[in-house]
Amino acid sequence: MTSLAALRPDLPSPVQHIDDERFGRRGVRLVVKRDDLIHPELVGNKWRKLAPNLRAAAGRPVVTFGGAYSNHLRATAAAGRLLGVPAVGVVRGEELADRPLNPSLARCAADGMRLHFVARSTYRRKSDPATLAEILRTVGAEDAYVVPEGGSNSLAVRGCQELGEELRGRADVVALACGTGGTLAGLAAGLTSGQRALGVPVLRGGFLEAEIGTLQQRAFGGPRGDWSLDDRFHFGGYARTTPELDAFAEAFEQHHGLPVERLYVAKMLYGLVALAEEGAFLRGTTVAAVITGAPFAT
Ligand SMILES: *Cc1c(COP(=O)(O)O)cnc(C)c1O
């Protein structure tokens, strides 16, 4: 098995200033934390969350879960190939087994991930021990190391604490997009007093606050750091978009030469611009936008 260090991650990831008049004219300094540059294939927060789990797996096969367009599944598949670790992806939706693979799943398969499609009803019960044991038996990986959907177990959350630590002294407000909230749970714990984290959920539902509380409880034994969520920028839910959001992301890429991942990063940047325009940041504030991933190139 290849070691993670041999993959030469770019850590700590770079912090870059972005000259954008929507912030500048309000006396707000915008910087980006380029976690998208950590590794070309094991990108962004997926590196931070998977690395400690891959160490814990110690070469055992890794089994994880995701939907048909999951960034987490793709990252796990890439990790499997790069490190020589067998990877199994349990995919939500039995019906997908009979169709040509979409580009995201095709990439997983090309990286050597074994895909196992399960009915939505089974997928929903995947944390139930009997259901999980049955799935592992079916894929012939009873000795596997299991990473939960989205990858946010305690090791992952503690891995993201380093992201916060790397930003100490670099920003007053740190913004990032949230799926499971695992990255925010860890990041907030790594910041120092006077800094706060601002999460932009990309899923609809308003359940995330409690989830992040639970993740911090499990990883650290209690609440950590100063964090909050702004639930206004999900654009209808996961993978949903609007022409306005697409235009915003494209213009941002062109102006700043920064690749904007669409499922998460675009919504966070849009939210930050909206907040700046509402006057949510005092003059003199430095806002760090965490670039948690890169666009998926098909
Ligand atoms: C997976 C992902 C997230 C969400 O991370 P969570 O820890 O689940 O909140 C954010 N941004 C990008 C680019 C991702 O791929």
XYZ file of C-alpha atoms and ligand atoms in Angstrom:
313
model
C 0.000 0.000 0.000
C 1.257 3.461 -0.943
C 1.395 5.952 1.933
C -0.575 9.174 1.953
C 2.632 11.174 2.347
C 3.904 9.661 -0.910
C 1.032 11.455 -2.673
C 2.699 14.742 -1.657
C -0.356 16.772 -0.615
C 0.006 20.559 -0.808
C -0.483 21.184 2.923
C -1.030 23.620 4.491
C -3.021 24.691 1.443
C -2.350 28.215 0.094
C -4.315 31.328 1.102
C -4.758 33.862 -1.707
C -6.184 37.361 -1.821
C -9.053 37.965 -4.265
C -9.563 41.487 -5.497
C -13.341 41.786 -5.879
C -15.040 45.175 -5.742
C -18.222 43.732 -4.220
C -16.133 43.249 -1.071
C -13.537 45.972 -1.591
C -16.011 48.830 -1.723
C -17.296 47.812 1.710
C -13.844 47.669 3.195
C -13.962 43.860 3.381
C -10.940 41.792 2.414
C -11.667 38.486 0.681
C -9.190 35.629 0.704
C -9.609 32.083 -0.569
C -8.268 29.026 1.212
C -7.256 26.786 -1.684
C -8.061 23.323 -0.379
C -8.827 22.456 -4.000
C -5.048 22.431 -4.533
C -4.277 19.830 -1.828
C -4.227 17.026 -4.386
C -5.433 16.882 -8.017
C -7.524 13.753 -7.460
C -8.101 13.464 -3.747
C -9.409 16.984 -3.661
C -10.178 19.471 -0.947
C -12.083 18.559 2.151
C -12.274 14.984 0.861
C -8.539 14.689 1.474
C -8.896 16.090 4.982
C -11.770 13.740 5.798
C -10.523 10.578 4.112
C -6.840 10.737 5.060
C -7.305 9.791 8.740
C -9.787 7.080 7.741
C -7.424 5.578 5.179
C -4.742 5.453 7.861
C -7.169 3.703 10.202
C -8.204 1.256 7.473
C -4.553 0.162 7.262
C -4.960 -1.482 3.870
C -8.274 -3.231 4.498
C -10.903 -2.775 1.762
C -12.875 0.441 2.210
C -16.648 0.405 1.810
C -18.614 3.624 1.608
C -21.947 5.024 0.442
C -23.250 7.740 -1.823
C -25.699 8.974 -4.398
C -25.161 8.861 -8.143
C -23.217 12.161 -8.234
C -21.378 11.935 -4.941
C -18.030 13.788 -4.721
C -17.278 11.571 -1.733
C -17.614 8.365 -3.761
C -15.336 9.747 -6.469
C -12.719 10.786 -3.932
C -12.842 7.375 -2.227
C -12.468 5.639 -5.588
C -9.469 7.821 -6.462
C -7.939 7.117 -3.060
C -8.378 3.395 -3.655
C -6.481 3.557 -6.929
C -3.756 5.910 -5.674
C -3.085 3.901 -2.519
C -3.754 0.420 -3.867
C -6.679 -0.151 -1.502
C -9.769 -2.056 -2.711
C -12.813 0.223 -2.607
C -16.501 -0.614 -2.759
C -19.151 2.055 -3.369
C -22.693 1.301 -2.251
C -24.876 3.466 -4.471
C -28.409 4.652 -3.710
C -30.841 3.444 -6.379
C -31.248 -0.139 -7.555
C -32.522 1.056 -10.929
C -29.116 2.597 -11.747
C -27.658 -0.881 -12.137
C -29.512 -1.337 -15.423
C -28.463 1.969 -16.982
C -25.221 3.219 -18.477
C -23.112 4.756 -15.702
C -23.249 8.529 -15.425
C -19.860 10.294 -15.759
C -19.329 10.465 -12.003
C -19.969 6.749 -11.442
C -18.040 5.894 -14.603
C -15.039 7.637 -13.071
C -15.475 5.624 -9.876
C -15.579 2.408 -11.873
C -12.573 3.430 -13.973
C -10.661 3.969 -10.720
C -11.403 0.378 -9.837
C -14.179 0.978 -7.331
C -16.675 -1.869 -7.194
C -20.149 -0.411 -7.407
C -23.010 -2.072 -5.599
C -26.458 -0.643 -6.223
C -29.102 -0.958 -3.541
C -32.782 -0.048 -3.324
C -33.553 3.306 -1.736
C -35.357 1.564 1.125
C -32.249 -0.520 1.891
C -30.004 2.517 1.502
C -32.020 4.398 4.094
C -31.398 1.611 6.606
C -27.674 1.260 5.867
C -26.610 2.346 9.384
C -28.749 -0.346 10.951
C -26.253 -3.124 11.922
C -28.194 -6.008 10.362
C -28.648 -4.172 7.055
C -24.990 -3.144 6.995
C -23.842 -6.693 7.742
C -26.040 -7.968 4.910
C -24.585 -5.419 2.476
C -21.016 -6.301 3.491
C -21.773 -9.997 3.068
C -23.235 -9.400 -0.389
C -20.166 -7.500 -1.568
C -17.858 -10.070 0.044
C -16.149 -7.516 2.270
C -17.005 -8.555 5.816
C -13.590 -7.412 7.054
C -13.964 -4.004 5.409
C -13.384 -0.600 6.934
C -16.694 1.244 6.644
C -16.810 4.985 6.001
C -20.293 6.504 6.389
C -22.106 8.341 3.587
C -20.464 11.729 3.072
C -17.465 10.532 5.080
C -18.234 12.497 8.249
C -17.238 10.250 11.140
C -15.216 11.456 14.131
C -11.847 10.843 12.472
C -12.965 12.995 9.533
C -14.211 15.774 11.788
C -10.933 15.801 13.707
C -9.072 15.810 10.368
C -10.872 19.026 9.454
C -9.757 20.677 12.677
C -6.398 21.231 10.944
C -8.140 23.328 8.313
C -9.247 25.683 11.083
C -5.788 25.707 12.652
C -4.234 26.662 9.304
C -6.536 29.702 9.232
C -5.628 31.063 12.666
C -4.572 34.669 12.319
C -5.606 34.698 8.644
C -9.291 35.699 8.783
C -12.071 36.947 11.043
C -14.835 35.014 9.321
C -14.327 31.670 7.567
C -17.065 30.613 5.147
C -17.634 27.202 3.637
C -20.340 25.155 1.972
C -21.869 22.308 3.977
C -23.258 18.923 2.982
C -23.113 16.713 6.070
C -21.522 19.535 8.085
C -18.521 17.399 9.050
C -16.032 19.861 7.639
C -17.624 22.781 9.487
C -17.741 20.788 12.737
C -13.975 20.254 12.578
C -13.007 23.613 11.110
C -14.843 25.545 13.840
C -12.977 23.538 16.475
C -9.643 24.512 14.930
C -10.223 28.274 14.856
C -9.080 30.499 17.685
C -11.155 32.915 19.795
C -12.379 35.955 17.856
C -12.725 33.938 14.655
C -16.048 32.548 13.514
C -17.154 29.990 10.944
C -20.104 30.545 8.648
C -21.664 27.538 6.950
C -23.772 27.638 3.796
C -25.859 24.439 3.582
C -26.412 23.213 0.015
C -29.183 20.842 1.072
C -32.629 21.981 1.994
C -34.159 21.137 5.304
C -32.658 23.037 8.219
C -31.580 19.833 10.008
C -27.891 20.598 9.875
C -27.519 22.607 13.066
C -28.421 19.595 15.204
C -26.266 17.286 13.076
C -23.195 19.458 13.537
C -23.848 19.523 17.269
C -23.901 15.730 17.275
C -20.733 15.490 15.161
C -18.876 17.808 17.565
C -20.211 15.916 20.564
C -18.863 12.648 19.162
C -15.535 14.008 17.931
C -14.683 16.386 20.790
C -17.087 15.550 23.616
C -19.006 18.831 23.354
C -19.593 22.015 21.340
C -16.499 23.723 19.910
C -15.849 27.113 18.345
C -18.102 29.907 17.174
C -20.152 28.877 14.159
C -23.483 29.563 12.504
C -25.372 28.620 9.352
C -27.096 30.728 6.729
C -29.829 28.630 5.144
C -30.775 30.999 2.306
C -28.440 29.845 -0.440
C -29.255 26.207 -1.230
C -31.048 27.110 -4.499
C -33.650 24.411 -4.016
C -31.385 21.642 -2.724
C -28.497 19.365 -3.575
C -27.315 19.678 -7.201
C -30.125 22.172 -7.904
C -29.144 25.338 -9.665
C -30.653 28.362 -11.398
C -29.535 30.361 -14.445
C -28.596 33.144 -12.031
C -26.298 30.879 -10.000
C -24.693 29.463 -13.158
C -24.055 32.953 -14.505
C -22.622 34.041 -11.167
C -20.223 31.069 -11.036
C -19.088 31.546 -14.615
C -18.440 35.267 -14.101
C -16.515 34.544 -10.891
C -14.320 32.033 -12.716
C -13.616 34.474 -15.508
C -12.889 37.445 -13.269
C -10.657 35.653 -10.839
C -9.302 32.697 -12.789
C -10.527 30.430 -10.017
C -12.298 27.180 -10.939
C -15.697 27.195 -9.171
C -17.094 23.799 -8.205
C -20.848 24.008 -8.809
C -22.543 21.734 -6.237
C -21.039 23.429 -3.195
C -18.501 26.195 -3.777
C -20.678 28.272 -6.132
C -23.467 28.501 -3.536
C -21.047 29.536 -0.790
C -19.467 32.270 -2.936
C -22.897 33.509 -4.007
C -23.950 33.641 -0.363
C -20.825 35.588 0.604
C -21.413 38.202 -2.081
C -25.053 38.549 -0.977
C -23.974 38.958 2.653
C -21.342 41.556 1.720
C -23.968 43.496 -0.204
C -26.328 43.335 2.781
C -23.581 44.902 4.884
C -23.234 41.795 7.035
C -19.459 42.297 7.456
C -17.954 45.266 9.303
C -15.354 47.364 7.505
C -11.918 45.935 8.123
C -13.176 42.347 8.251
C -11.183 39.650 6.487
C -13.401 36.891 5.122
C -11.837 33.587 4.083
C -13.807 31.487 1.613
C -12.777 27.843 1.784
C -12.536 26.339 -1.704
C -13.503 22.870 -0.557
C -13.274 21.226 -3.959
C -12.688 21.518 -7.678
C -15.069 21.142 -10.620
C -15.492 17.571 -11.820
C -13.870 17.328 -15.234
C -15.517 14.636 -17.362
C -18.234 17.031 0.048
C -18.086 18.491 -0.191
C -18.523 19.454 0.737
C -19.325 19.097 1.956
O -18.576 18.678 3.040
P -19.318 18.215 4.389
O -18.203 17.880 5.306
O -20.143 17.006 4.043
O -20.175 19.321 4.861
C -18.273 20.784 0.472
N -17.645 21.153 -0.680
C -17.242 20.267 -1.593
C -16.599 20.752 -2.841
C -17.446 18.901 -1.392
O -17.058 18.023 -2.330
